[in-house]
Structure formats: C-alpha cells, structure tokens
Coordinates of C-alpha atoms in Angstrom, one line a residue:
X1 CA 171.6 30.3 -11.9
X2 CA 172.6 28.9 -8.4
X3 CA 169.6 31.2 -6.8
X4 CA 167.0 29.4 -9.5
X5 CA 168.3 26.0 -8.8
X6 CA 168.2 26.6 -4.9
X7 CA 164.7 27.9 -5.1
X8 CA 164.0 24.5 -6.8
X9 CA 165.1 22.4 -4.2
X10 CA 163.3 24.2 -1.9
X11 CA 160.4 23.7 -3.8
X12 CA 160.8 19.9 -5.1
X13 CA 161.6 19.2 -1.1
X14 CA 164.9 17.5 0.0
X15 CA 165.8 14.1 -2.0
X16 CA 167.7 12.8 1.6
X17 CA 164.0 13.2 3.4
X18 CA 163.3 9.8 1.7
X19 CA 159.7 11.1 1.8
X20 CA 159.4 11.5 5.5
X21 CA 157.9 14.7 7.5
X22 CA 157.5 16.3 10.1
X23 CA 153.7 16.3 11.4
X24 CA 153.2 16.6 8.1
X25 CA 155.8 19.3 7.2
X26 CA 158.9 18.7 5.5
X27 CA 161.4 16.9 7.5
X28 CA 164.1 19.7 8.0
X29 CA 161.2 21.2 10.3
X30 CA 162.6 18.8 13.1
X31 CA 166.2 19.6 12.7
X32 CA 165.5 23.8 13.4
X33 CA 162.9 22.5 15.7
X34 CA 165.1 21.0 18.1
X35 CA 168.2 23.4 16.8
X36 CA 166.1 26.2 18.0
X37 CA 164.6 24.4 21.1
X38 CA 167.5 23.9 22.8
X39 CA 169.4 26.9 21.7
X40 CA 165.9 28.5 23.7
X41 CA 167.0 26.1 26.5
X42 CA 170.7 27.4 26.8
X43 CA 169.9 31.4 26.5
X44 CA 166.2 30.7 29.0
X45 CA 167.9 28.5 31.6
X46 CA 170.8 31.4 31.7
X47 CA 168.4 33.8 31.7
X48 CA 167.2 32.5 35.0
X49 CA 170.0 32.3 36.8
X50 CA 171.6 35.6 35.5
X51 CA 170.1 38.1 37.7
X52 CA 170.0 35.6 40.4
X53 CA 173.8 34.8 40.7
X54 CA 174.6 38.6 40.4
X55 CA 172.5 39.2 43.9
X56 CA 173.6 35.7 45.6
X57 CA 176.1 36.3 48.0
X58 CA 177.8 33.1 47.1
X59 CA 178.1 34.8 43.1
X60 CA 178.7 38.9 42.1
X61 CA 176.9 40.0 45.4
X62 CA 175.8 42.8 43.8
X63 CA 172.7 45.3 44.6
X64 CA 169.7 44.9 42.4
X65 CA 170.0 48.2 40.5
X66 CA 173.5 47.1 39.3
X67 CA 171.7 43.4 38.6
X68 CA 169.2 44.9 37.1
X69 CA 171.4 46.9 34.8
X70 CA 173.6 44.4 33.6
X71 CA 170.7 42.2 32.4
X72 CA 169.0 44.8 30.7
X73 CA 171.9 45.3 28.7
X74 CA 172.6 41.7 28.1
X75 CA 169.1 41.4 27.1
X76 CA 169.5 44.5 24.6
X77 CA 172.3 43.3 22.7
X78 CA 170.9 40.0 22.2
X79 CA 168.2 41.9 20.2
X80 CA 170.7 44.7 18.9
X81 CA 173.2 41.8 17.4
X82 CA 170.3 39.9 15.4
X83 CA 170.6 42.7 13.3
X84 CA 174.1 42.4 12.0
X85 CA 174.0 38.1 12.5
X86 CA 171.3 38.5 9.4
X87 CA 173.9 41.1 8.0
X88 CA 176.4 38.3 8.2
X89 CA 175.1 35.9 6.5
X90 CA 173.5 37.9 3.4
X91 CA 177.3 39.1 2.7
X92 CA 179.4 36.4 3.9
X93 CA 178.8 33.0 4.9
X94 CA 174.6 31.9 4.4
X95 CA 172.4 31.3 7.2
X96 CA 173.6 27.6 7.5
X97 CA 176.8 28.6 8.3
X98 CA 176.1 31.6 10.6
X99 CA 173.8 29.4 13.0
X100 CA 176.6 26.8 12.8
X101 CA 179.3 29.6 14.0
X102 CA 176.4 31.3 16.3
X103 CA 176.1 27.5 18.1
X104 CA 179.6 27.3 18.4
X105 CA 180.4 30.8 19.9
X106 CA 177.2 30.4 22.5
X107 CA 178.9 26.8 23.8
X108 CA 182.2 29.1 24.2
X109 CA 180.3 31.7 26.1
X110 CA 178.4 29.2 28.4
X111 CA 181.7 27.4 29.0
X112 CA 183.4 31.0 30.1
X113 CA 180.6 31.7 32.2
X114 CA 181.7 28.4 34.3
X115 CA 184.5 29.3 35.3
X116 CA 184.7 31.0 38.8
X117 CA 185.8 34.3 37.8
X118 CA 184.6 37.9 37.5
X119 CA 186.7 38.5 33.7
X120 CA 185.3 35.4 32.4
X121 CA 181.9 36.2 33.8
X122 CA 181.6 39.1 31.9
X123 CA 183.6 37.8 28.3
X124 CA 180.9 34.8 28.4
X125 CA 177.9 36.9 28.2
X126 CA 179.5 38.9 25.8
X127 CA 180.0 35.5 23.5
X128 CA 176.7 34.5 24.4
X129 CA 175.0 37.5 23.2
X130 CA 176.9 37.2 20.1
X131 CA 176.2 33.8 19.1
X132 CA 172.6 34.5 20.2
X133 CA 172.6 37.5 17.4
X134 CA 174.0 35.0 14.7
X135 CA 171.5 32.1 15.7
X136 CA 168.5 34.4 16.2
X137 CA 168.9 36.1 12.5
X138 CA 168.7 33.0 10.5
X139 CA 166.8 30.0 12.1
X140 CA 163.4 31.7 10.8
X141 CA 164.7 32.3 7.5
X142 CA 165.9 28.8 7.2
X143 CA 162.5 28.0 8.3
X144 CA 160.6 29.9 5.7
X145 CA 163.0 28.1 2.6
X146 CA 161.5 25.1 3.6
X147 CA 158.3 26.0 2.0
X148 CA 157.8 26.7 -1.8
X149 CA 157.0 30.5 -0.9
X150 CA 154.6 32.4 1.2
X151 CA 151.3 30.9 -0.6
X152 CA 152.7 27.9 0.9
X153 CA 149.4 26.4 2.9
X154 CA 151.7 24.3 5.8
X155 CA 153.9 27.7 6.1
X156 CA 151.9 28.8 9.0
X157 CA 151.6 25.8 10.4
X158 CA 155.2 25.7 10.3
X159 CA 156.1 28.3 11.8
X160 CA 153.3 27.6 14.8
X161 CA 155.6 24.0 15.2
X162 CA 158.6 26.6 15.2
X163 CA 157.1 28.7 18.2
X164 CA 156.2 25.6 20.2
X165 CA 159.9 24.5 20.0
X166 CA 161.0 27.6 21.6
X167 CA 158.4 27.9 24.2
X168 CA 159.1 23.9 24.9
X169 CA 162.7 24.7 25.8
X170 CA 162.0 27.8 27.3
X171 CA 160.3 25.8 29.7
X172 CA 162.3 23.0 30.0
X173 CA 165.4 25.1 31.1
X174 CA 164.4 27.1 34.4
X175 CA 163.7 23.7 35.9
X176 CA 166.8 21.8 35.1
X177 CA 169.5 24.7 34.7
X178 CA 168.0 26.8 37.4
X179 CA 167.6 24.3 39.7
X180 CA 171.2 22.9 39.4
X181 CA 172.6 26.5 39.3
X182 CA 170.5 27.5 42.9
X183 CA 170.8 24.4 44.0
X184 CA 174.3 22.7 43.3
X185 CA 176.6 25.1 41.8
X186 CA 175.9 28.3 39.9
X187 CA 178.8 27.3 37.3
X188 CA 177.4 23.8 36.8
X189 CA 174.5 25.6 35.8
X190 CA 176.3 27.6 33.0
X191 CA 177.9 24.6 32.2
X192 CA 174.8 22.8 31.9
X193 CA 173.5 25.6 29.3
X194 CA 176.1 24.6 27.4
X195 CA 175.3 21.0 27.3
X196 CA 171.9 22.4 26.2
X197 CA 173.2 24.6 23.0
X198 CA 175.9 21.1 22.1
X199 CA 173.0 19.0 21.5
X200 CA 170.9 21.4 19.6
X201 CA 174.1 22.1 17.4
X202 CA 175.1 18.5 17.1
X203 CA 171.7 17.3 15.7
X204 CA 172.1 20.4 13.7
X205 CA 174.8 18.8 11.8
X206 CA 173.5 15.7 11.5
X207 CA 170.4 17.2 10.1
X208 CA 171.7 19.2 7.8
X209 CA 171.1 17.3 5.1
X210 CA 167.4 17.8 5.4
X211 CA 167.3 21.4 5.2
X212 CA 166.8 23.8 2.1
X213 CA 169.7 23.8 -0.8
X214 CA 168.7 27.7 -0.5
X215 CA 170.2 27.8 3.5
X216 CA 173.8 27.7 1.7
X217 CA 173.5 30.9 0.0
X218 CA 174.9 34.5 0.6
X219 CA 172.2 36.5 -1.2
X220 CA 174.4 39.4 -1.4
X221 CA 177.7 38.2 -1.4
X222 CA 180.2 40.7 -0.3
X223 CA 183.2 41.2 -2.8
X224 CA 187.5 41.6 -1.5
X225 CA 186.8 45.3 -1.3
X226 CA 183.9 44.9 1.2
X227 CA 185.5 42.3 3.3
X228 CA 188.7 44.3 3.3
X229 CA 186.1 47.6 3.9
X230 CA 184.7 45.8 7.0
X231 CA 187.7 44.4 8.7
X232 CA 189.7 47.9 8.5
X233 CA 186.4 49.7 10.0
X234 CA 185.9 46.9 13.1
X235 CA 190.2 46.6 13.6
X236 CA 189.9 50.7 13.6
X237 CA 186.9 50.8 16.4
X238 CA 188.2 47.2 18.2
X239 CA 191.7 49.8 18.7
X240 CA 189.2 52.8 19.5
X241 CA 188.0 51.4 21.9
X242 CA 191.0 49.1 23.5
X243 CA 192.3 52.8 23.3
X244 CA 189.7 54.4 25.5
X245 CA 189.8 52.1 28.7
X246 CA 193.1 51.5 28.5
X247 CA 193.4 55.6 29.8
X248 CA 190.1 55.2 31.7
X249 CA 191.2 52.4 33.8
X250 CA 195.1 53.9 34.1
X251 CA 193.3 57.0 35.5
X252 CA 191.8 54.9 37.8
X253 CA 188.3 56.4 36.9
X254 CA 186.6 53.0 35.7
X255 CA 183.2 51.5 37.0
X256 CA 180.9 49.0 35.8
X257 CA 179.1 52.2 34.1
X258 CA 181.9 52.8 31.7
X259 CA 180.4 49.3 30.0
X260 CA 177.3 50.0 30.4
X261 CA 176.2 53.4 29.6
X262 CA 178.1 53.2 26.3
X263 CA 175.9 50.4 25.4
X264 CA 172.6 51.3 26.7
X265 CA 173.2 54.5 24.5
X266 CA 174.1 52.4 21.5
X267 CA 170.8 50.5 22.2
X268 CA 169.3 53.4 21.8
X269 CA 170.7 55.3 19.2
X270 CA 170.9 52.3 16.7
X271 CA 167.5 51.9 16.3
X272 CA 166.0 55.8 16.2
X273 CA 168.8 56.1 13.5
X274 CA 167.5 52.9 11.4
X275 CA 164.0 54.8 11.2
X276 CA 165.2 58.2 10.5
X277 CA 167.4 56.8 7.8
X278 CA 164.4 55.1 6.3
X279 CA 162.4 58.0 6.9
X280 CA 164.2 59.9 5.1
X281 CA 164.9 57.7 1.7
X282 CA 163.5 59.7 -1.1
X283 CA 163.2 56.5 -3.2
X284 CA 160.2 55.5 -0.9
X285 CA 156.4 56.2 -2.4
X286 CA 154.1 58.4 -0.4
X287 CA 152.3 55.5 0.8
X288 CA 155.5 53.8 2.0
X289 CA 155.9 56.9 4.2
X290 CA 152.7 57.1 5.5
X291 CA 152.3 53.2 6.6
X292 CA 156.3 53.9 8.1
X293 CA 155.2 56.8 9.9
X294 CA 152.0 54.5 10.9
X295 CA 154.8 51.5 12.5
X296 CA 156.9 54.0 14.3
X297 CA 154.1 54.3 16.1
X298 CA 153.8 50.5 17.0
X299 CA 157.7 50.5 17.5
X300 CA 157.7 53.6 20.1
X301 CA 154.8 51.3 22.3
X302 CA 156.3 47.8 21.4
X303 CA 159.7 49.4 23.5
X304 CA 157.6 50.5 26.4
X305 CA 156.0 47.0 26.9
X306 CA 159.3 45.4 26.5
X307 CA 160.7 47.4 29.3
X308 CA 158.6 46.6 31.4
X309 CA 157.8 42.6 30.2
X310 CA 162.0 41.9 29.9
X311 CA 161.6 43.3 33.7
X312 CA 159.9 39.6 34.3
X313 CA 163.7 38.3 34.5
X314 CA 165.4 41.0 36.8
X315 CA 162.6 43.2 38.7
X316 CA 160.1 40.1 39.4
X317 CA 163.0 37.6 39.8
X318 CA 164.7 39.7 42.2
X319 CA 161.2 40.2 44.6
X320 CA 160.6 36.2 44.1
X321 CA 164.3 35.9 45.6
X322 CA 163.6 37.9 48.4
X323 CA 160.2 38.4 49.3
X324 CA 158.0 35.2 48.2
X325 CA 158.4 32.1 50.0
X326 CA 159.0 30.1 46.8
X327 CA 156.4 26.9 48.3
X328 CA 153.5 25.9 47.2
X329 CA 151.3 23.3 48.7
X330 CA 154.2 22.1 51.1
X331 CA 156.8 21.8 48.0
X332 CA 159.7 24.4 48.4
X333 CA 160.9 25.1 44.8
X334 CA 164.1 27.5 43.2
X335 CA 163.4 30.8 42.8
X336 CA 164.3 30.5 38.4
X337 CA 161.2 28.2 38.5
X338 CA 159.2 31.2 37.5
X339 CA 160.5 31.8 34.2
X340 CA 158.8 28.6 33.3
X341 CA 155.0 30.7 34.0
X342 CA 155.8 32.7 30.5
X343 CA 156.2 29.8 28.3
X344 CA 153.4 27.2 29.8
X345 CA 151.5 30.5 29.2
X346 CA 152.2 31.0 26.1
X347 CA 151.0 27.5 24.9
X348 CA 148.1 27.2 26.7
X349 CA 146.7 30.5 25.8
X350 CA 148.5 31.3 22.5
X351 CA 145.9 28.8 20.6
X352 CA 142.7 30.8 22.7
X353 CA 143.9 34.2 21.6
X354 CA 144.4 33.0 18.1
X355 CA 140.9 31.3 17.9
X356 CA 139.1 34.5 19.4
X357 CA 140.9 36.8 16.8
X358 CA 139.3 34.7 14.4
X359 CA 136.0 34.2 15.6
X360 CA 135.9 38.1 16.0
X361 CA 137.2 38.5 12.0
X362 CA 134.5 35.9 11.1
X363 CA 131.6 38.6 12.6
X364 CA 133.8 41.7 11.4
X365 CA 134.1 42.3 15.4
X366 CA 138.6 42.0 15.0
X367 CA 140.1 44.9 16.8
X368 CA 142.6 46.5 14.6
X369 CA 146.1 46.7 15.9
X370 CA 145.9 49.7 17.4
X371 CA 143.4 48.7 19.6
X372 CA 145.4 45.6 20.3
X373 CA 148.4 47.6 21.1
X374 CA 146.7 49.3 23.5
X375 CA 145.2 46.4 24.8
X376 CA 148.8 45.0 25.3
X377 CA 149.9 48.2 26.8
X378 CA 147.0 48.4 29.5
X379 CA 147.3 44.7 30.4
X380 CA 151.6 45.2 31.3
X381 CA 150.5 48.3 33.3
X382 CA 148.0 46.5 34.9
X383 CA 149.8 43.3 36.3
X384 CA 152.6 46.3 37.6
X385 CA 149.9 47.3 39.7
X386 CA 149.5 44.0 40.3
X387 CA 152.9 43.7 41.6
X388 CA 152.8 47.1 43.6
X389 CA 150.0 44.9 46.1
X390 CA 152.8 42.5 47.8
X391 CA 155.5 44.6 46.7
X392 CA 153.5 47.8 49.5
X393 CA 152.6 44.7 51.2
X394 CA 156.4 43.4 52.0
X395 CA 157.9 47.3 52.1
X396 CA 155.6 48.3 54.8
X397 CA 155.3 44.8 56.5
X398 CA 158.2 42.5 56.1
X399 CA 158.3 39.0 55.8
X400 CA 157.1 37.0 52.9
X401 CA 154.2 36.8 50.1
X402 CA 152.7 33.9 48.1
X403 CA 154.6 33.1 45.1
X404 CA 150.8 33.4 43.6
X405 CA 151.2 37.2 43.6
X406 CA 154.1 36.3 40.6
X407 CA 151.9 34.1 39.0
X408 CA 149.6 36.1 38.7
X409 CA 151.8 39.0 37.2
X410 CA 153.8 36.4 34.7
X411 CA 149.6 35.4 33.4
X412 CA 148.4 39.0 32.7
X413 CA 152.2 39.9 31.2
X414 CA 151.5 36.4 28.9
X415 CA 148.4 37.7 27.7
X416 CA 149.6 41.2 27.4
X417 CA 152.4 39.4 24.8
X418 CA 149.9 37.8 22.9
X419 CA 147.9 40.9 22.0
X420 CA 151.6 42.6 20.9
X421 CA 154.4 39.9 20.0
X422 CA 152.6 37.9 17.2
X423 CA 150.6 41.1 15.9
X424 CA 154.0 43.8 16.1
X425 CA 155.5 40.7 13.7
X426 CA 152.3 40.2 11.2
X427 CA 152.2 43.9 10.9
X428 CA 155.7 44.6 10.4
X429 CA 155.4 42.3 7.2
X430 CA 152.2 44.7 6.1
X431 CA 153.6 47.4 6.4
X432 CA 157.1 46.9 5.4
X433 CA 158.4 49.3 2.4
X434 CA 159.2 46.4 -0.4
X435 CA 163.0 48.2 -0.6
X436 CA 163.5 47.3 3.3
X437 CA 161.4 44.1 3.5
X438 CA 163.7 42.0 4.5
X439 CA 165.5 44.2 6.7
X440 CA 162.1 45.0 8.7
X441 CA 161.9 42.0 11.2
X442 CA 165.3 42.9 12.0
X443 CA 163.7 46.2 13.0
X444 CA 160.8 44.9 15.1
X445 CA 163.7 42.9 17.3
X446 CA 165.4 46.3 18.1
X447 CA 162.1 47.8 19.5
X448 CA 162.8 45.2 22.2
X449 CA 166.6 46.6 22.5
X450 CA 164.9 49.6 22.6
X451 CA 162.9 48.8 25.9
X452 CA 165.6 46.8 27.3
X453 CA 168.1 50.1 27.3
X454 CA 165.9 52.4 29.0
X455 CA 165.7 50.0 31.5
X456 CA 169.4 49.6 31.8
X457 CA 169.9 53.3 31.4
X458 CA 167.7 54.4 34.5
X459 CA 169.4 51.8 36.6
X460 CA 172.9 52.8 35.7
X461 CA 171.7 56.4 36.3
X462 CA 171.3 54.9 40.1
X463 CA 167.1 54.4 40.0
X464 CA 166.0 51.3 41.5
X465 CA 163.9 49.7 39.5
X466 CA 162.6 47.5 42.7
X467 CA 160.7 50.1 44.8
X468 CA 157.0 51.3 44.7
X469 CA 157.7 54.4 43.4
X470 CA 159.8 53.0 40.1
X471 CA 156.8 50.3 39.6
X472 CA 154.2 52.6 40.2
X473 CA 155.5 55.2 37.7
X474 CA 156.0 52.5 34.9
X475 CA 152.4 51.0 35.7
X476 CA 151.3 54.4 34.8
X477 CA 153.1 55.0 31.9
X478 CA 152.3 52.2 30.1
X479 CA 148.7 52.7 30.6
X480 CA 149.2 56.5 29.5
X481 CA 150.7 55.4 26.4
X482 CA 147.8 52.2 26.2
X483 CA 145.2 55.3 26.5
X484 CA 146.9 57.1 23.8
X485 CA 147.4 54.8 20.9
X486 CA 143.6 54.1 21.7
X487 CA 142.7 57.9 21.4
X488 CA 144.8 58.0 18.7
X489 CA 144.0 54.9 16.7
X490 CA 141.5 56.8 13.5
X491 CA 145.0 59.0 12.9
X492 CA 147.3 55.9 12.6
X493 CA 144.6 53.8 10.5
X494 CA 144.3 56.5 8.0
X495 CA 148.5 56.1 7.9
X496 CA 148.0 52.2 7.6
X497 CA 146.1 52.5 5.1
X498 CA 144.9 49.4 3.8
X499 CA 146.4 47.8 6.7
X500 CA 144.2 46.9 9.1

C-alpha cells in the first residue's frame, strides 16, 4: 500500500513545488542538481590535490609510485562502496536518508583530512570514500522517481541536467580548492572541500520537500534477524582485521602495502565474483546468458580504459607537477588546474557526440557498441602515445614542456569517454538479466574499481607507472584490446542479440 501511494506522488508531482520547475522539469531536479554539484565539487577539488600533496615536499613527500598507488585505491573504493551504499538503502534506511548520512560522513572526512597529520590523513579518505559510496548509490535513483517511469518524455532530459551538474562542479573545484590547497595551504584546501559538500547537503535539506514521496522507502526492508545477521558478520571482520595488524605492526613488519595490497585485491576479486555468481544462476534464460556473456566482454575493456583514463589524476598530474611549466600566454597557473580540461570537455563535446550518433542512426550508419568500445579503447591508447612525446622529450632532455602537451592528452581521453561512459551505462540497462536489473549499474561502477586496482596493484608491486616504458606498454595494450573487440565484434553481436 505505501509502495502504490509513493509511486503516486511521484507520478501526481510534489504538492510543495507550488507548480514551479526546473527548466521545465519538476522542481526536486534543482535540489539533486546542486546536492550532486557540489558533492562533485568536494570529491573533484580533492581529487586534485590528492596526488599532489602526497609528492609536495611541504605534504606526504612521497615518490610517485607510492602516490600513484594510494590514489588508485582511493579511487577504487569510491566505485567498490557504491555498491553496498545502494545495498544500504534498499535494506535499511531509503535513498533520502543514505545521501543525507553519505553528506554527513564526506564533511567528517574533508574535515579529518585538514588536520596536519599523517593518521588523520589517511582516516579522512577512508570517510570520504565512504560517504562517496552512500551518495553515489542513490542521487540517480532519486533522480529517476521524479519522473512517472521510464516512458517519461523529460526523463532524459533530466538526467542530461543531472550530468551537467556534475561536470559544472567538477569544474568549478580544481580552480578554487586546488588553487587554495597549492597555493595557500594544502589543509585549507580540504577544508574548503568540505565547505563545498555543507552547502550541497544543506540545500539538500531544505529541499527535501520537493523530492519524490518514493525517496523515503526501503524497498527491501531488512527484518531484526538481518540487522542482527549484518552487525555480527561486520563486528566479526572489523575484530579480524583489528586482529591482524595489531601482530603485523608488533612484528614490526608493517608498510603502506599492508593497506594497500589487501585492497587492490578486494577490488579485484569483488567484481570477477559478482559475474561468476551471476553466471552461474540457473534461474537465468539462455538468452540472459548469452547477452551476460556478451557484457563481460564490455566490462573486461571498460576496466582497461579506466586504468589508464583514472591515470589522468596521478600519472598526468604528477608529469604536469614536474615537467610542464604550468603558463600559458604569460599567466602562471596551479598545477590541479588541469582537472578542469575533463569536464569543459565533456560539455562542449558531449552534445557533438550525441548529435553525430544520431545523425548516423537516422542513415542506419550508428556503429554498434562494439565498435564504439573499440573506438574508446584506440583513442586512450592513442593520447598515451601522445604523452610518451614530452614524456621521451623531458627523460632524455630535461627541463620543461608546454602544458599543451596535457591538453591535448585530457581532449582525446574526453572523447575516448564519450564513445564508452554513456554507451557502457545505456547498454548495461539492455542487457541487464530482469532478476539483477537493478543491481547492474552497480556492476558497471565496479568495472572502473576494476581498472583502478590494477593500477594500484602494479605500483604497489614497485612499477612506476611514470616512465616510458610503463606508458608505452599500456598505450599498446589498450589498442590491442581496441583491435580485438573490433575483430571480434560479429561474435559478441550474435551474444547481444537484439541489442545493438
């Protein structure tokens, strides 16, 4: 009864919008627009300065590999955790509440991470990541019970509004958080981040009101045995582990790696055994099989391109620290300035892409996906090689390069994302076995965690990601695997079936 009255609240629209929307939308549009804007500005603006203070001198002083290592597996659990924060609030609490908790814990972890100190450093980008999982679950779902279901015409509209708000603060933040972190004081910029994620949360909450009647619901909720089920299981693990490095560190045997590795291995494990578990579901049809032996294929290159893309924010950082000269037409600017490329990228080119897939459908010319995979995969080997020119250049040479050299590496990477990112999501929802629909987007997000842990994994295993040789070898590989989803593309369309 509660589920059919939600759903018509969702449908009738919001009595407290008064009538008003949102570029024609309905008005709870703004509040996860700007909830999710400048929860993109907190995690982007820290993003930027992460791999950055870990080098400085005046922060961790730490060599790149190590750098390099600790963000991949930052980055990885963000996307491992989204999993479990849409978990959360199917058994326990609803999305409304989650993203409420999620805001809260990501203030905590921005406000650890301002405090001078190497234990804090490390217990704020663990809260971060998991208040980034809780958010990251449940804004999109709260977006999509704004509209009366997916015939809805304005729902992909919607959405597109969504996308611009993250881009928007992705953009925003490198320019004021990175700039006060390089510039001022690395904690004021963590501090700053934190600012960022208050505001979004606090017009949150006054904007509550406006959202969906069906954001308050736990779909599944979990009964006393299940809650009692879950906190005996995480109380047993949470003493597991306290157990653990409590005798590695009395040993006096523990590194950084004992962190590390464990989860880089988690981030890989986790998601081979979400597919083999749905692989092996009896209860699936044969065609359920077919188009899920189809998407591991698209999973297997999504994590490729993410390791090497995610790179963008350690490997390309790291060069632009040390080897551009960060000025352009007289004007000296902070090194965090380039994450800001990606997302003016994305929404001056996302629109382009869009319109040319459509004009190619209109003259039955569209490429199918696995042609746009491959596309994606040829275009993120390529700007590597595109890196490898001032990266030989600076090896062999010394000195500095033209911060042009990154820009033009951050535009082919763009347009690399925009032949995967939105296609990986649209196809996911084709392809999806209707038992595990809404457990698949989950499992597009851990292709990224995926790509993420290799990354940390080679750089805990001591391989420096910032040579040549390293870029050289991943240039190759991801055109090797672009070449082979093309050769192979008439085998996984006859396991897509339908599915273009």
């Amino acid at each position: 009864m509660a589920s059919s009255l939600a759903k018509g609240a969702a449908q009738q629209g919001n009595p407290a919008d008064g009538g008003k929307t949102f570029f024609g939308h309905p008005r709870g549009l703004a509040t996860l627009f700007m909830t999710e804007m400048w929860e993109r500005y907190s995690f982007y603006g820290m993003k930027a300065l992460l791999p950055l203070y870990l080098i400085a001198p005046g922060g961790m002083n730490m060599n790149p590999a190590t750098a390099t290592a600790i963000y991949s597996v930052y980055m990885s659990m963000v996307y491992l955790l989204a999993m479990p924060g849409g978990w959360v609030a199917d058994r326990f609490w609803g999305p409304r509440k989650t993203v409420i908790v999620g805001g809260a814990v990501v203030i905590l972890g921005h406000l650890t991470l301002a405090l001078p100190s190497a234990g804090f450093f490390f217990a704020g980008l663990a809260l971060v990541a998991l208040g980034s999982g809780l958010l990251k679950a449940n804004i999109s779902t709260m977006v999509g019970h704004l509209y009366s279901g997916p015939t809805d015409p304005r729902r992909d509209g919607g959405f597109t509004l969504f996308y611009i708000g993250i881009n928007l603060g992705a953009f925003l933040a490198p320019l004021s958080i990175g700039t006060i972190g390089e510039d001022v004081n690395w904690h004021i910029g963590f501090a700053l981040a934190a600012v960022g994620m208050a505001l979004g949360l606090t017009q949150f909450l006054i904007g509550t009101r406006h959202l969906s009647a069906t954001s308050d619901l736990v779909s599944k909720p979990a009964t006393p045995e299940d809650k009692a089920k879950v906190l005996r299981q995480g109380l047993i693990w949470l003493a597991v582990a306290a157990v653990f490095y409590v005798v590695v560190v009395a040993a006096g045997l523990y590194t950084i790696n004992w962190a590390l590795v464990p989860l880089t291995l988690a981030g890989l494990f986790i998601p081979v055994a979400v597919l083999f578990r749905m692989k092996r579901d009896k209860e699936l049809t044969g065609e359920e099989q077919s188009k899920l032996s189809g998407y591991i294929w698209f999973f297997v290159l999504a994590a490729v391109f993410w390791m090497i893309y995610d790179q963008n924010g350690s490997t390309l950082s790291i060069f632009g620290e040390k080897s551009t000269t960060n000025q352009l037409f007289g004007f000296d600017f902070p090194t965090s300035w380039y994450q800001s490329l990606n997302p003016i990228f994305i929404m001056a080119l996302a629109p382009v892409v869009a319109s040319a897939w459509l004009w190619l459908n209109k003259r039955d010319k569209e490429p199918s996906t696995a042609v746009k995979f491959a596309s994606s995969l040829g275009l993120i080997g390529v700007s590597f090689v595109v890196f490898l020119i001032p990266l030989i250049d600076t090896a062999a040479n010394g000195g500095r390069v033209s911060p042009m050299w990154l820009v033009a590496v951050y535009f082919v990477q763009t347009v690399g994302e925009l032949c995967l990112s939105p296609v990986g999501l649209s196809v996911t929802t084709k392809m999806a076995p209707a038992k595990y629909g809404s457990q698949m987007m989950g499992v597009w997000f851990l292709a990224v965690t995926s790509g993420d842990s290799v990354t940390g994994l080679l750089s805990t295993a001591g391989v420096d990601l910032n040579t040549t040789f390293a870029v050289g070898v991943e240039a190759a590989v991801a055109v090797a695997a672009g070449l082979g989803i093309w050769t192979a593309r008439k085998r996984i369309k006859e396991l897509m079936g339908s599915v273009n």
